[in-house]
Coordinates of C-alpha atoms in Angstrom, one line a residue:
Chain A
M28 CA 29.1 -7.1 6.1
S29 CA 26.4 -5.0 7.7
T30 CA 25.1 -2.8 5.0
D31 CA 24.2 0.1 7.3
A32 CA 26.6 2.9 6.8
V33 CA 29.5 0.8 5.8
L34 CA 29.3 1.6 2.2
Y35 CA 29.2 5.3 2.6
D36 CA 30.5 8.0 5.0
H37 CA 28.5 10.2 7.2
P38 CA 27.2 12.8 4.7
G39 CA 29.1 16.1 4.7
P40 CA 27.5 19.3 3.4
R41 CA 27.9 18.4 -0.3
A42 CA 26.6 14.8 0.1
K43 CA 23.7 16.2 2.1
I44 CA 22.7 18.4 -0.8
R45 CA 23.2 15.6 -3.3
N46 CA 21.0 13.2 -1.2
G47 CA 18.4 16.0 -0.8
I48 CA 18.3 16.4 -4.6
L49 CA 18.0 12.7 -5.2
T50 CA 15.2 12.4 -2.6
V51 CA 13.3 15.2 -4.3
V52 CA 13.8 14.0 -7.9
F53 CA 13.0 10.4 -7.1
G54 CA 10.1 11.5 -4.9
I55 CA 8.6 13.6 -7.7
A56 CA 9.0 10.9 -10.3
L57 CA 7.3 8.4 -8.0
L58 CA 4.5 10.8 -7.2
A59 CA 4.1 11.5 -10.9
L60 CA 3.8 7.8 -11.6
L61 CA 1.2 7.4 -8.8
Y62 CA -0.7 10.4 -10.1
W63 CA -0.8 9.0 -13.6
V64 CA -2.1 5.7 -12.2
Y65 CA -4.7 7.6 -10.2
L66 CA -5.8 9.6 -13.2
K67 CA -6.1 6.6 -15.5
F68 CA -8.1 4.8 -12.8
D69 CA -10.2 7.8 -12.4
E70 CA -10.8 8.0 -16.2
K71 CA -12.0 4.4 -16.1
G72 CA -14.2 5.2 -13.0
Q73 CA -12.2 2.8 -10.8
W74 CA -12.6 5.1 -7.8
A75 CA -16.3 5.2 -8.0
A76 CA -17.7 4.6 -4.5
A77 CA -19.9 1.8 -5.8
L78 CA -16.9 -0.3 -6.5
W79 CA -15.4 0.0 -3.1
E80 CA -18.6 0.1 -1.0
P81 CA -19.0 -3.7 -1.0
F82 CA -15.9 -4.0 1.2
T83 CA -17.6 -2.0 4.0
E84 CA -20.5 -4.4 4.1
S85 CA -20.2 -7.4 6.3
S86 CA -22.0 -9.7 3.8
T87 CA -19.1 -9.3 1.3
W88 CA -16.7 -10.6 3.9
T89 CA -18.9 -13.4 5.2
D90 CA -20.1 -14.5 1.7
Y91 CA -16.8 -14.1 -0.3
L92 CA -13.6 -13.1 1.3
L93 CA -13.6 -15.0 4.6
P94 CA -14.8 -18.4 3.0
G95 CA -12.1 -17.9 0.4
L96 CA -9.5 -17.2 3.0
W97 CA -10.6 -20.2 4.9
K98 CA -10.3 -22.4 1.9
T99 CA -6.8 -21.0 1.3
V100 CA -5.8 -21.6 4.9
S101 CA -7.2 -25.1 5.1
A102 CA -5.5 -26.2 1.8
A103 CA -2.3 -24.7 3.0
A104 CA -2.5 -26.3 6.4
V105 CA -3.3 -29.8 5.2
A106 CA -0.6 -29.5 2.5
M107 CA 1.9 -28.3 5.1
V108 CA 1.4 -31.3 7.4
L109 CA 1.6 -33.7 4.5
S110 CA 4.6 -32.1 3.0
L111 CA 6.4 -32.2 6.3
I112 CA 5.8 -35.9 6.5
F113 CA 6.9 -36.3 2.8
G114 CA 10.0 -34.2 3.4
L115 CA 11.0 -36.2 6.5
V116 CA 10.5 -39.6 4.8
F117 CA 12.4 -38.6 1.7
S118 CA 15.2 -36.8 3.4
V119 CA 15.9 -39.8 5.5
G120 CA 15.5 -42.0 2.5
R121 CA 18.0 -40.0 0.5
L122 CA 20.5 -40.3 3.3
S123 CA 20.1 -44.0 3.6
D124 CA 23.1 -46.3 3.2
H125 CA 21.0 -48.7 1.1
R126 CA 21.3 -47.7 -2.6
W127 CA 17.9 -49.2 -3.4
L128 CA 16.4 -46.6 -1.1
S129 CA 18.6 -43.6 -1.5
V130 CA 18.6 -43.5 -5.3
P131 CA 14.9 -43.7 -5.9
S132 CA 14.3 -41.1 -3.1
G133 CA 16.8 -38.8 -4.7
M134 CA 15.1 -39.2 -8.0
V135 CA 11.6 -38.5 -6.6
V136 CA 12.9 -35.3 -4.8
E137 CA 14.8 -34.0 -7.8
F138 CA 11.9 -34.7 -10.2
F139 CA 9.2 -32.9 -8.2
R140 CA 11.5 -30.0 -7.5
A141 CA 12.1 -29.5 -11.2
V142 CA 8.5 -29.8 -12.5
P143 CA 6.4 -26.6 -12.4
L144 CA 3.7 -26.9 -9.8
L145 CA 1.0 -25.8 -12.2
L146 CA 1.9 -28.7 -14.6
L147 CA 1.6 -31.1 -11.6
M148 CA -1.8 -29.7 -10.6
F149 CA -3.1 -29.9 -14.2
F150 CA -2.0 -33.5 -14.4
I151 CA -3.6 -34.4 -11.1
F152 CA -6.8 -32.4 -11.8
Y153 CA -7.3 -33.1 -15.5
G154 CA -5.2 -36.2 -16.1
V155 CA -5.7 -38.5 -13.1
P156 CA -9.6 -38.6 -13.5
F157 CA -9.0 -40.3 -16.9
I158 CA -7.1 -43.1 -15.1
T159 CA -9.2 -43.5 -12.0
E160 CA -12.4 -42.7 -13.9
S161 CA -13.8 -40.6 -11.1
P162 CA -13.6 -36.8 -10.8
M163 CA -10.8 -35.3 -8.7
P164 CA -11.9 -32.8 -6.1
P165 CA -10.1 -29.5 -6.7
F166 CA -9.1 -29.4 -3.0
W167 CA -7.1 -32.6 -3.2
A168 CA -5.6 -31.7 -6.5
V169 CA -4.3 -28.5 -4.9
V170 CA -3.1 -30.3 -1.7
A171 CA -1.5 -33.1 -3.6
G172 CA 0.4 -30.8 -5.9
L173 CA 1.5 -28.6 -3.0
T174 CA 2.6 -31.6 -1.0
L175 CA 4.7 -33.1 -3.7
Y176 CA 6.5 -29.9 -4.6
N177 CA 6.9 -28.4 -1.1
G178 CA 7.6 -31.8 0.4
S179 CA 10.5 -32.2 -2.0
V180 CA 11.9 -28.7 -1.2
L181 CA 11.6 -29.6 2.5
A182 CA 13.3 -32.9 2.0
E183 CA 16.3 -31.0 0.6
A184 CA 16.1 -28.5 3.6
F185 CA 16.0 -31.4 6.1
R186 CA 18.9 -33.1 4.3
A187 CA 21.0 -29.9 4.5
G188 CA 20.0 -29.6 8.1
I189 CA 21.0 -33.1 9.0
K190 CA 24.3 -32.7 7.2
S191 CA 25.0 -29.5 9.1
V192 CA 24.9 -31.3 12.4
P193 CA 28.6 -31.7 13.5
R194 CA 29.9 -35.2 12.8
G195 CA 30.9 -35.6 16.5
Q196 CA 27.3 -35.7 17.4
S197 CA 26.6 -38.9 15.5
E198 CA 30.0 -40.4 16.4
A199 CA 29.2 -39.9 20.1
G200 CA 25.8 -41.6 19.4
Y201 CA 27.5 -44.6 17.8
A202 CA 30.1 -44.7 20.5
I203 CA 27.5 -45.3 23.2
G204 CA 26.1 -48.1 21.1
L205 CA 23.1 -46.5 19.3
R206 CA 22.0 -48.0 15.9
K207 CA 21.9 -45.8 12.8
S208 CA 18.1 -45.4 13.1
Q209 CA 18.4 -44.3 16.7
V210 CA 21.2 -41.8 15.9
M211 CA 18.9 -40.4 13.2
Q212 CA 15.8 -40.2 15.4
E213 CA 17.3 -39.1 18.7
I214 CA 20.3 -37.1 17.7
L215 CA 20.2 -35.8 14.1
M216 CA 16.6 -35.1 13.4
P217 CA 15.8 -33.0 16.5
Q218 CA 18.8 -30.8 15.8
A219 CA 18.2 -30.6 12.1
A220 CA 14.5 -29.7 12.7
R221 CA 15.6 -26.9 15.0
A222 CA 18.2 -25.5 12.6
M223 CA 15.7 -25.6 9.8
L224 CA 12.8 -24.1 11.6
P225 CA 13.0 -20.7 9.9
V226 CA 13.3 -22.3 6.5
I227 CA 10.3 -24.4 7.2
V228 CA 8.2 -21.4 8.2
S229 CA 9.4 -19.5 5.1
Q230 CA 8.4 -22.4 3.0
L231 CA 4.9 -22.0 4.5
V232 CA 4.8 -18.5 3.0
V233 CA 5.6 -20.1 -0.4
L234 CA 2.8 -22.6 0.2
V235 CA 0.2 -20.0 1.1
K236 CA 1.1 -18.1 -2.1
D237 CA 1.0 -21.2 -4.2
T238 CA -2.6 -22.0 -3.1
A239 CA -3.5 -19.2 -5.5
L240 CA -2.7 -21.6 -8.3
G241 CA -5.8 -23.4 -7.2
Y242 CA -7.7 -20.5 -8.8
I243 CA -6.6 -21.8 -12.2
I244 CA -8.2 -25.3 -11.6
G245 CA -11.3 -23.8 -10.0
Y246 CA -10.6 -24.4 -6.3
A247 CA -12.7 -21.8 -4.5
E248 CA -9.8 -20.2 -2.6
L249 CA -9.3 -16.5 -2.0
L250 CA -8.5 -15.5 -5.5
Q251 CA -11.4 -17.4 -6.9
S252 CA -13.8 -15.9 -4.5
V253 CA -12.4 -12.5 -5.3
N254 CA -13.1 -13.3 -9.0
N255 CA -16.7 -14.2 -8.1
L256 CA -17.1 -11.1 -6.0
A257 CA -15.8 -9.0 -9.0
A258 CA -18.3 -10.7 -11.3
N259 CA -21.1 -9.6 -9.0
F260 CA -20.0 -6.0 -8.4
G261 CA -17.9 -5.3 -11.5
N262 CA -15.0 -4.2 -9.5
I263 CA -12.2 -6.5 -10.5
V264 CA -9.3 -4.1 -9.8
A265 CA -10.7 -3.0 -6.4
A266 CA -11.3 -6.7 -5.4
A267 CA -7.8 -7.7 -6.6
I268 CA -6.2 -4.9 -4.5
V269 CA -8.1 -6.1 -1.4
A270 CA -7.0 -9.7 -2.1
A271 CA -3.4 -8.5 -2.5
I272 CA -3.6 -6.7 0.9
I273 CA -4.9 -9.8 2.6
Y274 CA -2.2 -12.0 1.1
I275 CA 0.5 -9.5 2.0
A276 CA -0.8 -9.3 5.6
V277 CA -0.9 -13.1 6.1
N278 CA 2.5 -13.7 4.5
A279 CA 4.2 -10.7 6.1
S280 CA 3.1 -12.0 9.5
L281 CA 4.4 -15.5 8.7
T282 CA 7.7 -13.9 7.6
A283 CA 7.9 -11.9 10.8
F284 CA 7.2 -15.2 12.7
A285 CA 10.1 -16.9 10.9
G286 CA 12.4 -14.0 11.8
W287 CA 11.3 -14.2 15.4
L288 CA 12.0 -17.9 15.5
E289 CA 15.4 -17.5 14.0
R290 CA 16.4 -14.9 16.5
R291 CA 15.0 -17.0 19.4
T292 CA 16.9 -20.1 18.4
R293 CA 20.0 -18.1 17.9
R294 CA 19.8 -16.3 21.2
K295 CA 19.6 -19.5 23.2
G296 CA 22.8 -20.6 21.5
K297 CA 21.5 -24.1 21.0
A298 CA 21.3 -24.1 17.3
P299 CA 24.0 -26.6 16.1
K300 CA 27.2 -24.8 15.0
S301 CA 27.6 -26.1 11.5
A302 CA 31.0 -27.5 10.7
D303 CA 29.8 -27.6 7.1
P304 CA 27.6 -24.5 6.6
V305 CA 24.2 -25.2 5.0
P306 CA 24.5 -24.4 1.3
V307 CA 22.4 -21.3 0.7
G308 CA 21.0 -22.4 -2.7
A309 CA 19.9 -25.8 -1.5
V310 CA 17.5 -24.5 1.0
E311 CA 16.4 -21.1 -0.5
P312 CA 12.6 -21.1 0.0
I313 CA 11.7 -19.5 -3.3
G314 CA 9.3 -19.7 -6.2
D315 CA 6.2 -21.6 -6.8
Chain B
M23 CA 3.9 -41.8 -27.2
D24 CA 1.4 -41.9 -30.2
V25 CA 0.1 -38.5 -29.2
F26 CA 3.3 -36.8 -30.2
S27 CA 3.6 -38.6 -33.6
D28 CA 0.7 -36.4 -34.7
P29 CA 2.3 -33.3 -36.1
T30 CA -0.4 -30.9 -34.8
N31 CA 0.1 -32.2 -31.3
F32 CA 3.8 -32.1 -31.6
D33 CA 3.4 -28.5 -32.7
V34 CA 1.4 -27.7 -29.6
Y35 CA 4.2 -29.2 -27.5
V36 CA 7.0 -27.2 -29.2
T37 CA 5.1 -23.9 -29.2
G38 CA 4.3 -24.3 -25.5
F39 CA 8.0 -24.7 -24.7
L40 CA 9.1 -21.9 -27.0
W41 CA 6.8 -19.5 -25.1
I42 CA 8.4 -20.8 -21.8
L43 CA 11.8 -20.3 -23.2
K44 CA 11.0 -16.7 -24.4
L45 CA 9.3 -15.9 -21.1
T46 CA 12.3 -17.2 -19.1
A47 CA 14.9 -15.3 -21.2
A48 CA 13.1 -12.0 -21.1
G49 CA 12.0 -12.4 -17.5
T50 CA 15.6 -13.2 -16.4
V51 CA 17.0 -10.1 -18.0
G52 CA 14.3 -7.9 -16.6
A53 CA 14.5 -9.4 -13.1
L54 CA 18.3 -9.2 -13.0
I55 CA 18.4 -5.5 -14.1
L56 CA 15.5 -4.6 -11.7
G57 CA 16.9 -6.7 -8.9
V58 CA 20.3 -5.2 -9.0
L59 CA 18.8 -1.7 -9.1
L60 CA 16.6 -2.5 -6.1
A61 CA 19.5 -3.9 -4.1
A62 CA 21.5 -0.8 -4.8
M63 CA 18.6 1.3 -3.7
R64 CA 18.2 -0.7 -0.5
V65 CA 21.8 -0.1 0.6
S66 CA 22.0 3.5 -0.6
P67 CA 22.4 6.6 1.6
V68 CA 19.1 8.1 0.4
P69 CA 16.2 7.1 2.7
V70 CA 13.5 7.5 0.0
L71 CA 15.3 5.0 -2.2
R72 CA 15.7 2.6 0.7
G73 CA 12.1 2.8 1.6
F74 CA 11.0 2.3 -2.0
G75 CA 13.2 -0.9 -2.3
T76 CA 11.9 -2.3 1.0
T77 CA 8.3 -1.6 0.0
W78 CA 8.8 -3.3 -3.4
V79 CA 10.4 -6.4 -1.8
N80 CA 7.7 -6.8 0.9
T81 CA 4.9 -6.2 -1.5
F82 CA 5.9 -8.5 -4.4
R83 CA 7.5 -11.2 -2.3
N84 CA 4.3 -11.7 -0.4
T85 CA 1.8 -11.6 -3.2
P86 CA 1.1 -14.7 -5.2
L87 CA 2.4 -14.6 -8.7
T88 CA -1.0 -15.6 -10.0
L89 CA -2.4 -12.4 -8.6
I90 CA 0.4 -10.3 -10.0
I91 CA -0.1 -11.7 -13.5
F92 CA -3.8 -11.1 -12.9
F93 CA -3.0 -7.5 -12.1
C94 CA -0.8 -7.1 -15.2
Y95 CA -3.8 -8.1 -17.3
F96 CA -6.7 -6.3 -15.5
G97 CA -4.7 -3.4 -14.0
L98 CA -2.0 -2.6 -16.5
F99 CA -3.8 -3.7 -19.7
S100 CA -7.5 -3.2 -19.1
T101 CA -7.5 -0.2 -16.8
L102 CA -4.2 1.7 -17.4
G103 CA -4.4 0.9 -21.1
V104 CA -0.8 -0.3 -21.4
K105 CA -0.8 -2.0 -24.8
L106 CA 2.4 -3.7 -25.7
S107 CA 1.6 -5.3 -29.0
D108 CA -1.3 -5.6 -31.4
D109 CA -1.0 -9.3 -31.5
I110 CA -2.9 -10.7 -28.5
D111 CA -0.4 -13.5 -27.8
R112 CA 2.5 -11.0 -28.0
N113 CA 0.6 -8.6 -25.7
N114 CA 0.0 -11.3 -23.1
Y115 CA 3.6 -12.4 -23.4
W116 CA 4.9 -8.9 -22.6
L117 CA 2.4 -8.6 -19.8
G118 CA 3.7 -11.9 -18.5
V119 CA 7.3 -10.8 -18.7
I120 CA 6.5 -7.7 -16.7
G121 CA 4.7 -9.7 -14.0
L122 CA 7.5 -12.3 -13.8
S123 CA 10.2 -9.6 -13.7
V124 CA 8.7 -7.5 -11.0
Y125 CA 8.0 -10.6 -8.9
T126 CA 11.4 -12.2 -9.4
A127 CA 13.3 -8.9 -8.9
A128 CA 12.2 -8.9 -5.3
F129 CA 13.9 -12.3 -4.8
V130 CA 17.0 -11.2 -6.8
C131 CA 17.3 -8.1 -4.7
E132 CA 17.2 -10.1 -1.5
A133 CA 19.8 -12.6 -2.8
I134 CA 22.1 -9.8 -3.8
R135 CA 21.7 -8.0 -0.5
S136 CA 22.6 -11.2 1.3
G137 CA 25.6 -11.5 -1.0
I138 CA 26.7 -8.0 -0.1
N139 CA 26.6 -9.1 3.5
T140 CA 29.2 -11.8 2.8
V141 CA 31.8 -9.2 1.7
P142 CA 34.0 -8.3 4.7
P143 CA 33.4 -4.8 5.9
G144 CA 37.1 -4.0 5.6
Q145 CA 36.7 -4.1 1.8
A146 CA 34.2 -1.2 1.8
E147 CA 36.1 0.6 4.5
A148 CA 39.3 0.5 2.5
A149 CA 37.4 1.7 -0.6
R150 CA 36.0 4.6 1.4
A151 CA 39.4 5.3 2.9
I152 CA 40.9 5.9 -0.6
G153 CA 38.1 8.3 -1.3
M154 CA 35.7 6.3 -3.4
S155 CA 32.1 7.4 -3.6
F156 CA 29.2 5.2 -2.6
F157 CA 28.6 4.4 -6.3
Q158 CA 32.2 3.5 -6.9
T159 CA 32.5 1.4 -3.7
L160 CA 29.4 -0.5 -4.7
T161 CA 30.2 -1.1 -8.4
I162 CA 33.9 -1.6 -8.3
I163 CA 34.5 -3.2 -4.9
V164 CA 31.4 -4.8 -3.3
L165 CA 29.1 -6.0 -6.1
P166 CA 31.8 -8.0 -8.0
Q167 CA 32.7 -9.9 -4.8
A168 CA 29.0 -10.3 -3.9
A169 CA 28.3 -11.6 -7.4
R170 CA 30.5 -14.7 -6.8
A171 CA 28.6 -15.4 -3.5
V172 CA 25.1 -15.2 -5.1
I173 CA 25.5 -17.6 -8.0
A174 CA 23.8 -20.5 -6.2
P175 CA 20.8 -18.5 -4.9
L176 CA 20.4 -16.7 -8.2
G177 CA 20.5 -20.1 -9.9
S178 CA 17.6 -21.4 -7.9
I179 CA 15.7 -18.1 -8.5
F180 CA 16.0 -18.4 -12.2
I181 CA 15.1 -22.0 -12.2
A182 CA 12.0 -21.0 -10.2
L183 CA 11.4 -18.3 -12.8
A184 CA 11.4 -20.8 -15.6
K185 CA 8.8 -22.9 -13.8
N186 CA 6.8 -19.9 -12.9
S187 CA 6.5 -19.0 -16.5
T188 CA 3.7 -21.6 -16.7
I189 CA 1.5 -19.3 -14.7
V190 CA 1.4 -16.8 -17.5
G191 CA -1.1 -19.3 -19.0
T192 CA -3.6 -17.8 -16.6
I193 CA -4.1 -14.8 -19.0
G194 CA -4.4 -17.1 -22.0
L195 CA -0.9 -17.5 -23.3
A196 CA -0.5 -21.0 -24.9
E197 CA 2.5 -21.9 -22.9
S198 CA 3.3 -25.5 -21.9
S199 CA 0.9 -26.0 -19.1
N200 CA -2.0 -24.9 -21.3
A201 CA -0.6 -27.0 -24.1
M202 CA -0.5 -30.0 -21.7
K203 CA -4.1 -29.4 -20.6
E204 CA -5.2 -29.2 -24.2
L205 CA -3.5 -32.4 -25.1
I206 CA -4.8 -34.2 -22.0
N207 CA -8.4 -33.2 -22.7
A208 CA -8.1 -34.4 -26.3
N209 CA -6.2 -37.6 -25.6
G210 CA -7.6 -39.0 -22.3
D211 CA -6.2 -42.5 -23.0
Q212 CA -2.6 -41.3 -22.9
V213 CA -2.5 -38.9 -19.9
I214 CA 0.6 -40.5 -18.3
A215 CA 2.7 -40.3 -21.5
I216 CA 1.7 -36.7 -22.0
F217 CA 2.5 -35.7 -18.4
L218 CA 5.8 -37.6 -18.6
V219 CA 6.9 -35.8 -21.8
F220 CA 6.0 -32.3 -20.5
A221 CA 7.3 -32.8 -17.0
G222 CA 10.3 -34.7 -18.3
T223 CA 11.2 -31.8 -20.6
F224 CA 11.3 -29.5 -17.6
A225 CA 13.2 -32.0 -15.5
A226 CA 15.7 -32.7 -18.3
V227 CA 16.5 -29.1 -18.7
L228 CA 16.2 -27.8 -15.1
I229 CA 17.9 -30.5 -13.1
P230 CA 21.2 -30.2 -15.0
T231 CA 20.9 -26.4 -14.9
G232 CA 20.7 -26.7 -11.1
Y233 CA 23.8 -28.9 -10.9
A234 CA 25.6 -26.5 -13.3
F235 CA 24.8 -23.5 -11.1
G236 CA 26.0 -25.5 -8.0
W237 CA 29.2 -26.4 -9.7
L238 CA 29.8 -22.9 -10.9
A239 CA 29.1 -21.5 -7.4
N240 CA 31.6 -23.9 -5.9
R241 CA 34.2 -22.9 -8.5
M242 CA 33.7 -19.2 -8.1
A243 CA 33.3 -19.2 -4.3
V244 CA 35.7 -16.8 -2.6
K245 CA 37.6 -18.8 -0.1
R246 CA 37.7 -16.7 3.1

């Protein structure tokens, strides 16, 4: 159901007045709230020019924000590549006919999907050094945690994608004498990858957001550098607002990219028509 | 497993998970109420409400939860002076609940909106034809049908919420991730056992919950 104008009629005179009143009342309430926030911030001197001035100087950006953003992006990029590989391997493993392969793959995927990412990162960062007896670089703790978690989510996405390819596709493959591995590589995986492209990009948004957990274990990503910046200038709220804007800008553009990809694949009409629609819950790219 | 035979350590473990449980419960209620309200706003005839809903979703869905919790502490508590309890743990707990709710509500809103899209347009048209108002159409006809379609996505959202509760540890609440860190630092020789117990508890609760939601979603699905 398209939500636009299906749920309500074109407003008549009474509805127009009612909508007008609602607009005014809600608008006033919202403005009052914003004004209260403004006043409170003012009371605490949060609007003082000194707190915001650093963001107009290039040194703030070159010393703090851009290196932080770079660390965020590099951790996200490495983790994305690794989790794609992880997801591919385990989705194929889980669909294997050999129980000795499919059962452990399934267990690994289910386990890492259920464990909070922060717990995983803490274990890798604080726990693993006790075993290996050498310190764990925060970068790798962040990347390993992100890979295990997002890789598992992607494995489920790939699996749903592979299962959504019509059965006739693989039957045709077997009919011309392909082996199972060939059917998987040449027929199922390419179509699944295409069908799941938007999900994969959306998962990248989750990944970028999750790098912020690195702040908790001292990885010098964006949030950490914002913290350092705030320690120097005493402008924690201003710095956090700027960081939020950067995150929103990066992630909104990724989301827009996912939407564009989805429209593009749909327009060409090449996305496999699923006989068995992809279960929504199984591939929902959410959470941390 | 020796670590947990020590009653103090066992206490740390139990307290950590109790906080997670409380955060999840309150966060779920908050996110559900806010999320349904936001979804109603986003499909309403009033442009200001729609704009508000859209802004909310785009803002909170794209901001890391760590940063939102951070804001709850430094913005709400330190700057705006919102004090929710005199007890510091309680105060951090409620700040965490606010952060989790506003963040998760954005996802709940989107799930419900996609659920509304699964209801055939004829249903709403029929409701309008017999003279129902927008509010009646939404609450009597559309939302009940949408609810059955969103069980699976809502399930994964609330499971994510339970896991996200660990992030409230950032502002000093002694929830399970902090509890695990503390135990690991004190008992370096048993890190694997400690991790397996903490991670295993989450897995033991959340994996069956996931399957239960899947089962319920299948059972409640509207066959169209």
